[in-house]
Amino acid sequence: MPKVFVSDPIASTLTSASIVFARRAVELSSTSSWDRVSEFTIQHQIENRRVIEQTIGAIIVAVAGVEGMINEILAGSADRFSQRGSMRNVDEKAYARWARLWDEGAFNRGVNAIEKCQLALAAADLPSLRSDCQPVEDMKVLITLRNELVHSEPKFRPHGSDLTQKERDSLERKLTGKFKLNELVPKHEPFIWQRCLGSGCAKWSVETVSAFENEFFSALGIAIHSEIRWEL
């Protein structure tokens, strides 16, 4: 067989995989044997551990999906395998700029997925995503959470029911109110990583990615609107 080169887009599969992780976290959480009142046994700890594992998978793979999405759009402009007609707001000059910037490595200089999306919009002479809109704000927090997990370092964090919001850990402050806390552990357990990593966090992670991508696709003029149906 002669040598050939094939493209290898994976972003959409990463995104769907994150939803699989989140659905599994929801399923395991709903079938837990702990009644929230009786003794919290080793069996209950194992059940909780399984939910945390799925939640971590949802978080990490969800962010990877966004990173893959923007990379595929930009790399496609350079390699000419992107479906250009699907982006109504992007003209040929913009594609040419993307291709040049991609080839020069401008999108690989320590920028995260949000910053890369904003750079792409700027290069296409399109309005940037508002930094104060909910999808962008939540995506920033999700990336922070992912980074804390991927580059985790053991440290002492403030913990206690009497702590003021200002006294709490910075990650806890950012995540508070974003999702329903993990109910498979007693309420006195630390927010990080016990009360934080549960099915509520898993659902929020994939919903955050969905909302952010909808916002970005709308800016590019892509007629795609994703929605996650949890009842399926």
mmCIF file of N, CA, C and O in Angstrom, residues 1 17 50 52 54 68 72 83 91 97 107 135 145 172 178 187 191 199 207 217:
data_model
loop_
_atom_site.group_PDB
_atom_site.id
_atom_site.type_symbol
_atom_site.label_atom_id
_atom_site.label_comp_id
_atom_site.label_asym_id
_atom_site.label_seq_id
_atom_site.Cartn_x
_atom_site.Cartn_y
_atom_site.Cartn_z
ATOM 1 N N MET A 1 0.858 -1.189 0.000
ATOM 2 C CA MET A 1 0.000 0.000 0.000
ATOM 3 C C MET A 1 0.894 1.239 0.000
ATOM 4 O O MET A 1 1.817 1.350 0.812
ATOM 5 N N ALA A 17 -17.619 11.496 24.358
ATOM 6 C CA ALA A 17 -17.076 10.656 25.432
ATOM 7 C C ALA A 17 -17.275 11.313 26.796
ATOM 8 O O ALA A 17 -17.578 10.635 27.791
ATOM 9 N N ARG A 50 -16.403 5.619 42.692
ATOM 10 C CA ARG A 50 -16.752 5.341 41.297
ATOM 11 C C ARG A 50 -17.369 6.578 40.635
ATOM 12 O O ARG A 50 -17.098 6.874 39.469
ATOM 13 N N ILE A 52 -16.827 9.724 41.548
ATOM 14 C CA ILE A 52 -15.745 10.702 41.411
ATOM 15 C C ILE A 52 -14.893 10.384 40.187
ATOM 16 O O ILE A 52 -14.514 11.278 39.427
ATOM 17 N N GLN A 54 -15.768 8.880 37.397
ATOM 18 C CA GLN A 54 -16.487 9.243 36.179
ATOM 19 C C GLN A 54 -16.557 10.761 36.012
ATOM 20 O O GLN A 54 -16.478 11.285 34.891
ATOM 21 N N GLY A 68 -9.690 20.430 21.131
ATOM 22 C CA GLY A 68 -9.646 19.769 19.829
ATOM 23 C C GLY A 68 -10.486 20.481 18.793
ATOM 24 O O GLY A 68 -10.101 20.591 17.617
ATOM 25 N N GLU A 72 -8.982 21.912 15.352
ATOM 26 C CA GLU A 72 -9.411 21.336 14.076
ATOM 27 C C GLU A 72 -9.898 22.414 13.112
ATOM 28 O O GLU A 72 -9.639 22.349 11.904
ATOM 29 N N GLN A 83 -14.710 22.429 6.426
ATOM 30 C CA GLN A 83 -15.889 22.719 5.607
ATOM 31 C C GLN A 83 -16.158 24.216 5.666
ATOM 32 O O GLN A 83 -16.911 24.698 6.492
ATOM 33 N N ASP A 91 -14.879 34.835 5.940
ATOM 34 C CA ASP A 91 -14.585 34.961 4.501
ATOM 35 C C ASP A 91 -13.211 34.374 4.179
ATOM 36 O O ASP A 91 -12.471 33.926 5.049
ATOM 37 N N ARG A 97 -5.802 34.251 6.921
ATOM 38 C CA ARG A 97 -5.132 34.709 8.141
ATOM 39 C C ARG A 97 -4.969 33.563 9.128
ATOM 40 O O ARG A 97 -3.922 33.399 9.754
ATOM 41 N N PHE A 107 -0.975 30.307 17.479
ATOM 42 C CA PHE A 107 -2.027 29.781 18.346
ATOM 43 C C PHE A 107 -1.489 28.798 19.381
ATOM 44 O O PHE A 107 -2.256 28.221 20.144
ATOM 45 N N PRO A 135 -21.616 31.512 29.482
ATOM 46 C CA PRO A 135 -20.834 30.399 28.922
ATOM 47 C C PRO A 135 -19.333 30.615 29.000
ATOM 48 O O PRO A 135 -18.575 29.674 29.276
ATOM 49 N N LEU A 145 -10.620 24.242 36.923
ATOM 50 C CA LEU A 145 -10.856 22.973 37.606
ATOM 51 C C LEU A 145 -10.073 21.851 36.933
ATOM 52 O O LEU A 145 -9.411 21.042 37.612
ATOM 53 N N GLU A 172 -12.822 26.640 45.451
ATOM 54 C CA GLU A 172 -14.154 26.452 46.034
ATOM 55 C C GLU A 172 -15.019 27.689 45.793
ATOM 56 O O GLU A 172 -16.206 27.576 45.454
ATOM 57 N N LYS A 178 -22.316 26.703 41.216
ATOM 58 C CA LYS A 178 -22.324 26.308 39.807
ATOM 59 C C LYS A 178 -23.133 25.035 39.566
ATOM 60 O O LYS A 178 -23.681 24.834 38.484
ATOM 61 N N LYS A 187 -22.072 15.674 54.736
ATOM 62 C CA LYS A 187 -21.946 17.105 54.471
ATOM 63 C C LYS A 187 -20.713 17.736 55.101
ATOM 64 O O LYS A 187 -20.311 18.835 54.709
ATOM 65 N N PHE A 191 -14.907 20.225 50.644
ATOM 66 C CA PHE A 191 -15.436 20.545 49.318
ATOM 67 C C PHE A 191 -14.535 19.948 48.243
ATOM 68 O O PHE A 191 -15.013 19.391 47.251
ATOM 69 N N SER A 199 -21.996 13.911 40.551
ATOM 70 C CA SER A 199 -22.744 13.926 39.293
ATOM 71 C C SER A 199 -23.163 15.338 38.884
ATOM 72 O O SER A 199 -23.245 15.650 37.696
ATOM 73 N N GLU A 207 -22.317 20.447 30.145
ATOM 74 C CA GLU A 207 -23.255 21.498 29.760
ATOM 75 C C GLU A 207 -22.524 22.819 29.520
ATOM 76 O O GLU A 207 -22.896 23.601 28.636
ATOM 77 N N PHE A 217 -19.745 28.906 17.989
ATOM 78 C CA PHE A 217 -20.264 28.553 16.666
ATOM 79 C C PHE A 217 -21.181 29.645 16.129
ATOM 80 O O PHE A 217 -21.165 29.967 14.934
#
